């Protein structure tokens, strides 16, 4: 007698999400990703600010693309408001470090930091060595008093 076990169904417990915190309402929310990225497995992405808009640079860890896309969201919570701006010519083993005020992409490469303009064809060496010790963040000036 052959006894076959029923197929094992393992629920997918991970999903790609950006968690937001509204400081005014003190509420935690979720920013919907672009529809084309919502169901991908093995997806990781860099999150940054580009021209005052939330930007992501997704990379599929199983892929071997020669480009990574830069997406920005125009309206939080609306997946259809994501817009793909341009592709960055870097491999999946490389990461986008951030963006400058002028929209250039910062990429660590070979122990240094390179800059790539969205419309340019090549990198500019910024002569910043040992990117392991660099922290990049954005800020917004404000006169609002915190409690």
XYZ file of N, CA and C in Angstrom:
441
model
N 0.837 -1.180 0.000
C 0.000 0.000 0.000
C 0.881 1.242 0.000
N 0.629 2.142 -0.937
C 1.376 3.403 -1.020
C 0.632 4.487 -0.271
N 1.323 5.074 0.647
C 0.727 6.184 1.394
C 1.450 7.460 0.999
N 0.770 8.317 0.349
C 1.351 9.587 -0.043
C 0.875 10.673 0.908
N 1.841 11.441 1.363
C 1.495 12.548 2.249
C 0.876 13.665 1.419
N -0.044 14.395 1.987
C -0.614 15.534 1.244
C 0.476 16.566 0.984
N 0.352 17.311 -0.102
C 1.390 18.307 -0.407
C 1.482 19.340 0.715
N 2.703 19.690 1.000
C 2.959 20.673 2.045
C 2.833 22.076 1.449
N 1.957 22.863 2.002
C 1.767 24.233 1.527
C 2.377 25.171 2.561
N 3.403 25.879 2.117
C 4.068 26.821 3.013
C 3.629 28.225 2.627
N 2.987 28.918 3.550
C 2.536 30.278 3.209
C 3.724 31.220 3.056
N 3.580 32.144 2.143
C 4.610 33.160 1.944
C 4.486 34.165 3.091
N 5.527 34.248 3.905
C 5.448 35.117 5.076
C 6.191 36.438 4.877
N 6.947 36.552 3.800
C 7.652 37.784 3.536
C 6.993 38.510 2.381
N 6.996 39.830 2.457
C 6.532 40.615 1.320
C 7.324 41.910 1.304
N 7.415 42.477 0.137
C 8.170 43.707 -0.049
C 7.310 44.892 0.361
N 7.812 45.684 1.300
C 7.011 46.776 1.832
C 7.923 47.905 2.326
N 7.417 49.104 2.256
C 8.061 50.258 2.874
C 7.126 50.718 3.980
N 7.637 50.776 5.187
C 6.846 51.204 6.337
C 7.091 52.696 6.547
N 6.016 53.447 6.769
C 6.126 54.890 6.978
C 5.631 55.259 8.370
N 6.081 56.415 8.840
C 5.611 56.935 10.119
C 5.237 58.397 9.927
N 3.960 58.716 10.134
C 3.464 60.078 10.017
C 3.670 60.760 11.364
N 4.589 61.717 11.402
C 4.920 62.366 12.667
C 3.789 63.235 13.186
N 2.989 63.799 12.297
C 1.879 64.655 12.719
C 0.805 63.838 13.438
N 0.397 62.735 12.800
C -0.658 61.899 13.373
C -0.116 60.785 14.267
N 1.204 60.638 14.290
C 1.858 59.553 15.021
C 1.279 58.201 14.619
N 1.147 58.002 13.308
C 0.559 56.776 12.778
C 1.557 56.050 11.883
N 1.563 54.735 12.005
C 2.403 53.895 11.155
C 1.579 53.500 9.935
N 2.200 53.575 8.772
C 1.497 53.232 7.539
C 2.377 52.416 6.624
N 1.900 52.217 5.427
C 2.604 51.427 4.439
C 2.590 52.174 3.114
N 3.725 52.234 2.442
C 3.815 52.855 1.128
C 3.789 51.728 0.100
N 2.774 51.723 -0.746
C 2.650 50.677 -1.765
C 3.796 50.773 -2.757
N 4.343 49.632 -3.140
C 5.407 49.575 -4.135
C 4.804 49.597 -5.538
N 5.631 49.855 -6.553
C 5.123 49.761 -7.932
C 4.551 48.364 -8.179
N 3.468 48.290 -8.917
C 2.790 47.012 -9.177
C 3.748 45.961 -9.729
N 4.684 46.382 -10.590
C 5.602 45.425 -11.215
C 6.588 44.817 -10.221
N 6.712 45.389 -9.023
C 7.663 44.887 -8.036
C 6.992 44.176 -6.868
N 5.689 44.293 -6.742
C 5.003 43.810 -5.546
C 5.128 42.307 -5.331
N 5.101 41.517 -6.353
C 5.107 40.065 -6.167
C 6.450 39.402 -6.355
N 7.520 40.164 -6.519
C 8.823 39.561 -6.781
C 9.430 38.947 -5.523
N 9.997 37.761 -5.689
C 10.749 37.130 -4.609
C 12.194 37.604 -4.687
N 12.891 37.526 -3.575
C 14.316 37.859 -3.501
C 14.600 39.283 -3.951
N 13.720 40.191 -3.610
C 13.882 41.590 -3.979
C 14.432 42.369 -2.790
N 15.437 43.155 -3.052
C 15.892 44.103 -2.045
C 16.020 45.446 -2.755
N 15.972 46.526 -2.004
C 16.056 47.819 -2.655
C 16.639 48.854 -1.718
N 17.264 49.837 -2.329
C 17.763 50.994 -1.599
C 16.650 52.027 -1.563
N 16.530 52.742 -0.461
C 15.533 53.792 -0.310
C 16.278 55.101 -0.097
N 15.849 56.143 -0.804
C 16.519 57.435 -0.690
C 15.523 58.549 -0.999
N 16.005 59.764 -0.945
C 15.216 60.936 -1.304
C 15.831 61.537 -2.560
N 15.024 61.777 -3.581
C 15.498 62.345 -4.840
C 14.573 63.483 -5.226
N 15.100 64.687 -5.262
C 14.310 65.882 -5.582
C 13.076 66.000 -4.689
N 13.209 65.669 -3.417
C 12.104 65.776 -2.468
C 11.101 64.643 -2.537
N 11.348 63.639 -3.383
C 10.435 62.506 -3.534
C 11.081 61.227 -3.017
N 10.263 60.350 -2.464
C 10.751 59.052 -2.040
C 11.183 58.270 -3.270
N 12.407 57.745 -3.244
C 12.945 56.988 -4.381
C 13.379 55.607 -3.911
N 13.231 54.632 -4.786
C 13.756 53.298 -4.521
C 14.559 52.838 -5.729
N 15.549 52.005 -5.442
C 16.346 51.372 -6.492
C 16.313 49.876 -6.204
N 15.376 49.157 -6.831
C 15.238 47.728 -6.551
C 16.270 46.900 -7.306
N 16.637 45.785 -6.687
C 17.474 44.815 -7.379
C 17.004 43.421 -6.999
N 16.864 42.593 -7.989
C 16.461 41.215 -7.774
C 17.736 40.422 -7.520
N 17.859 39.851 -6.332
C 19.085 39.166 -5.942
C 19.398 37.954 -6.814
N 18.414 37.417 -7.514
C 18.656 36.265 -8.371
C 18.977 36.665 -9.801
N 18.710 37.899 -10.149
C 18.955 38.352 -11.511
C 20.404 38.755 -11.719
N 20.749 39.062 -12.956
C 22.097 39.522 -13.268
C 21.999 40.697 -14.230
N 21.105 41.613 -13.921
C 20.880 42.740 -14.795
C 22.103 43.656 -14.823
N 22.298 44.321 -15.938
C 23.391 45.278 -16.045
C 22.929 46.668 -15.623
N 21.625 46.828 -15.369
C 21.065 48.116 -14.980
C 20.150 47.942 -13.780
N 20.049 48.985 -12.980
C 19.063 49.028 -11.910
C 18.229 50.285 -12.114
N 16.921 50.153 -11.992
C 16.003 51.260 -12.255
C 15.851 52.153 -11.027
N 15.644 53.436 -11.261
C 15.347 54.389 -10.188
C 13.876 54.762 -10.322
N 13.103 54.519 -9.247
C 11.676 54.815 -9.201
C 11.422 55.893 -8.162
N 10.470 56.791 -8.422
C 10.024 57.768 -7.424
C 8.503 57.686 -7.317
N 7.996 58.005 -6.113
C 6.551 57.976 -5.898
C 6.049 59.414 -5.802
N 4.956 59.705 -6.495
C 4.381 61.055 -6.495
C 3.317 61.216 -5.413
N 2.588 60.116 -5.129
C 1.517 60.166 -4.133
C 1.624 58.925 -3.250
N 1.900 59.150 -1.977
C 2.107 58.032 -1.054
C 0.851 57.178 -0.924
N 1.064 55.863 -0.920
C -0.045 54.933 -0.761
C -0.725 54.545 -2.057
N -0.343 55.171 -3.172
C -0.960 54.871 -4.463
C 0.090 54.207 -5.356
N -0.051 52.901 -5.558
C 0.946 52.147 -6.320
C 1.091 52.665 -7.746
N 0.016 53.185 -8.321
C 0.051 53.668 -9.702
C 0.828 54.980 -9.849
N 1.150 55.634 -8.733
C 1.845 56.919 -8.835
C 3.364 56.776 -8.878
N 3.879 55.539 -8.843
C 5.313 55.325 -9.008
C 5.704 55.575 -10.458
N 6.829 56.233 -10.660
C 7.335 56.514 -12.000
C 8.783 56.056 -12.095
N 9.091 55.310 -13.137
C 10.469 54.891 -13.376
C 11.173 56.056 -14.079
N 12.214 56.605 -13.430
C 12.905 57.770 -13.984
C 13.991 57.401 -14.986
N 14.904 56.525 -14.579
C 16.015 56.154 -15.446
C 16.663 54.890 -14.914
N 17.544 54.300 -15.717
C 18.312 53.122 -15.314
C 19.724 53.540 -14.950
N 20.281 52.886 -13.930
C 21.655 53.117 -13.505
C 22.478 51.919 -13.973
N 23.549 52.146 -14.729
C 24.342 51.015 -15.243
C 25.261 50.411 -14.183
N 24.675 49.639 -13.261
C 25.465 48.924 -12.261
C 24.939 47.506 -12.144
N 25.816 46.606 -11.728
C 25.444 45.202 -11.579
C 24.757 44.974 -10.241
N 24.144 43.797 -10.087
C 23.399 43.489 -8.862
C 24.289 43.435 -7.637
N 25.593 43.212 -7.827
C 26.503 43.152 -6.685
C 26.843 44.551 -6.165
N 26.438 45.579 -6.898
C 26.711 46.958 -6.501
C 25.414 47.601 -6.014
N 25.550 48.628 -5.196
C 24.380 49.292 -4.627
C 24.408 50.777 -4.923
N 23.240 51.359 -5.039
C 23.151 52.817 -5.092
C 23.278 53.320 -3.662
N 24.207 54.235 -3.433
C 24.484 54.760 -2.099
C 23.541 55.898 -1.749
N 23.131 56.659 -2.749
C 22.234 57.792 -2.531
C 22.243 58.707 -3.743
N 21.703 59.914 -3.556
C 21.608 60.885 -4.638
C 22.085 62.243 -4.129
N 22.638 63.040 -5.027
C 23.017 64.403 -4.672
C 21.817 65.323 -4.901
N 21.932 66.577 -4.464
C 20.849 67.545 -4.694
C 20.578 67.755 -6.174
N 21.597 67.590 -7.005
C 21.418 67.789 -8.449
C 20.939 66.523 -9.160
N 20.664 65.452 -8.402
C 20.109 64.246 -9.001
C 21.129 63.225 -9.450
N 22.411 63.458 -9.159
C 23.422 62.471 -9.530
C 23.336 61.268 -8.595
N 23.641 60.098 -9.138
C 23.599 58.852 -8.381
C 24.978 58.608 -7.787
N 25.023 58.273 -6.487
C 26.280 57.957 -5.815
C 26.405 56.451 -5.684
N 27.522 55.907 -6.183
C 27.743 54.466 -6.198
C 29.119 54.163 -5.624
N 29.203 53.340 -4.562
C 30.516 52.915 -4.088
C 31.092 51.872 -5.036
N 32.353 52.050 -5.414
C 32.966 51.130 -6.368
C 34.467 51.101 -6.126
N 35.004 49.910 -5.985
C 36.444 49.768 -5.818
C 36.983 50.477 -4.583
N 36.203 50.566 -3.520
C 36.647 51.211 -2.300
C 36.451 52.721 -2.292
N 36.044 53.298 -3.420
C 35.817 54.740 -3.502
C 34.363 55.053 -3.786
N 34.073 56.334 -3.973
C 32.710 56.771 -4.250
C 32.676 57.471 -5.595
N 31.779 57.003 -6.467
C 31.637 57.562 -7.808
C 30.285 58.243 -7.949
N 30.221 59.209 -8.852
C 28.991 59.935 -9.137
C 28.628 59.711 -10.597
N 27.332 59.527 -10.839
C 26.839 59.319 -12.198
C 25.604 60.172 -12.396
N 25.645 61.082 -13.356
C 24.483 61.909 -13.676
C 23.478 61.101 -14.460
N 22.166 61.379 -14.294
C 21.140 60.603 -14.989
C 21.252 60.645 -16.508
N 21.790 61.712 -17.058
C 21.891 61.805 -18.511
C 23.312 61.597 -19.020
N 24.280 61.415 -18.108
C 25.665 61.252 -18.550
C 25.949 59.798 -18.876
N 27.041 59.570 -19.539
C 27.406 58.220 -19.960
C 28.498 57.597 -19.096
N 29.077 58.355 -18.175
C 30.183 57.804 -17.402
C 30.186 58.283 -15.969
N 31.052 57.659 -15.196
C 31.194 57.984 -13.783
C 32.235 59.073 -13.582
N 32.083 59.805 -12.475
C 33.071 60.786 -12.042
C 33.569 60.324 -10.682
N 34.886 60.180 -10.545
C 35.467 59.771 -9.268
C 35.449 60.956 -8.322
N 34.824 60.799 -7.163
C 34.725 61.878 -6.187
C 35.917 61.922 -5.244
N 36.874 61.018 -5.432
C 38.105 60.955 -4.627
C 37.799 60.834 -3.142
N 36.771 60.071 -2.828
C 36.436 59.737 -1.445
C 36.754 58.259 -1.287
N 37.702 57.970 -0.433
C 38.155 56.587 -0.271
C 37.522 55.945 0.956
N 37.514 54.635 0.966
C 37.029 53.817 2.073
C 35.589 54.171 2.449
N 34.658 53.778 1.599
C 33.240 54.089 1.808
C 32.624 53.300 2.960
N 33.373 52.397 3.587
C 32.841 51.665 4.744
C 32.582 52.603 5.915
N 33.245 53.736 5.931
C 33.146 54.667 7.057
C 32.243 55.868 6.759
N 31.486 55.807 5.675
C 30.638 56.934 5.281
C 29.183 56.621 5.614
N 28.495 57.590 6.186
C 27.058 57.483 6.428
C 26.391 58.626 5.684
N 25.372 58.322 4.919
C 24.665 59.312 4.125
C 23.235 59.403 4.616
N 22.750 60.622 4.827
C 21.378 60.816 5.272
C 20.872 62.118 4.673
N 19.577 62.320 4.729
C 18.992 63.564 4.242
C 18.324 64.274 5.406
N 18.138 65.555 5.257
C 17.452 66.320 6.286
C 16.641 67.422 5.628
N 15.667 67.911 6.353
C 14.850 69.033 5.900
C 14.896 70.080 6.995
N 15.326 71.293 6.632
C 15.376 72.365 7.614
C 13.956 72.734 8.030
N 13.779 73.011 9.317
C 12.449 73.333 9.823
C 12.577 74.156 11.087
N 11.605 75.027 11.293
C 11.525 75.794 12.522
C 10.451 75.250 13.461
N 9.937 74.073 13.127
C 8.905 73.444 13.943
C 9.545 72.944 15.234
N 8.945 73.256 16.358
C 9.448 72.808 17.640
C 8.894 71.429 17.955
N 9.766 70.558 18.425
C 9.337 69.219 18.837
C 9.001 69.238 20.315
N 8.036 68.444 20.707
C 7.672 68.391 22.128
C 8.681 67.610 22.929
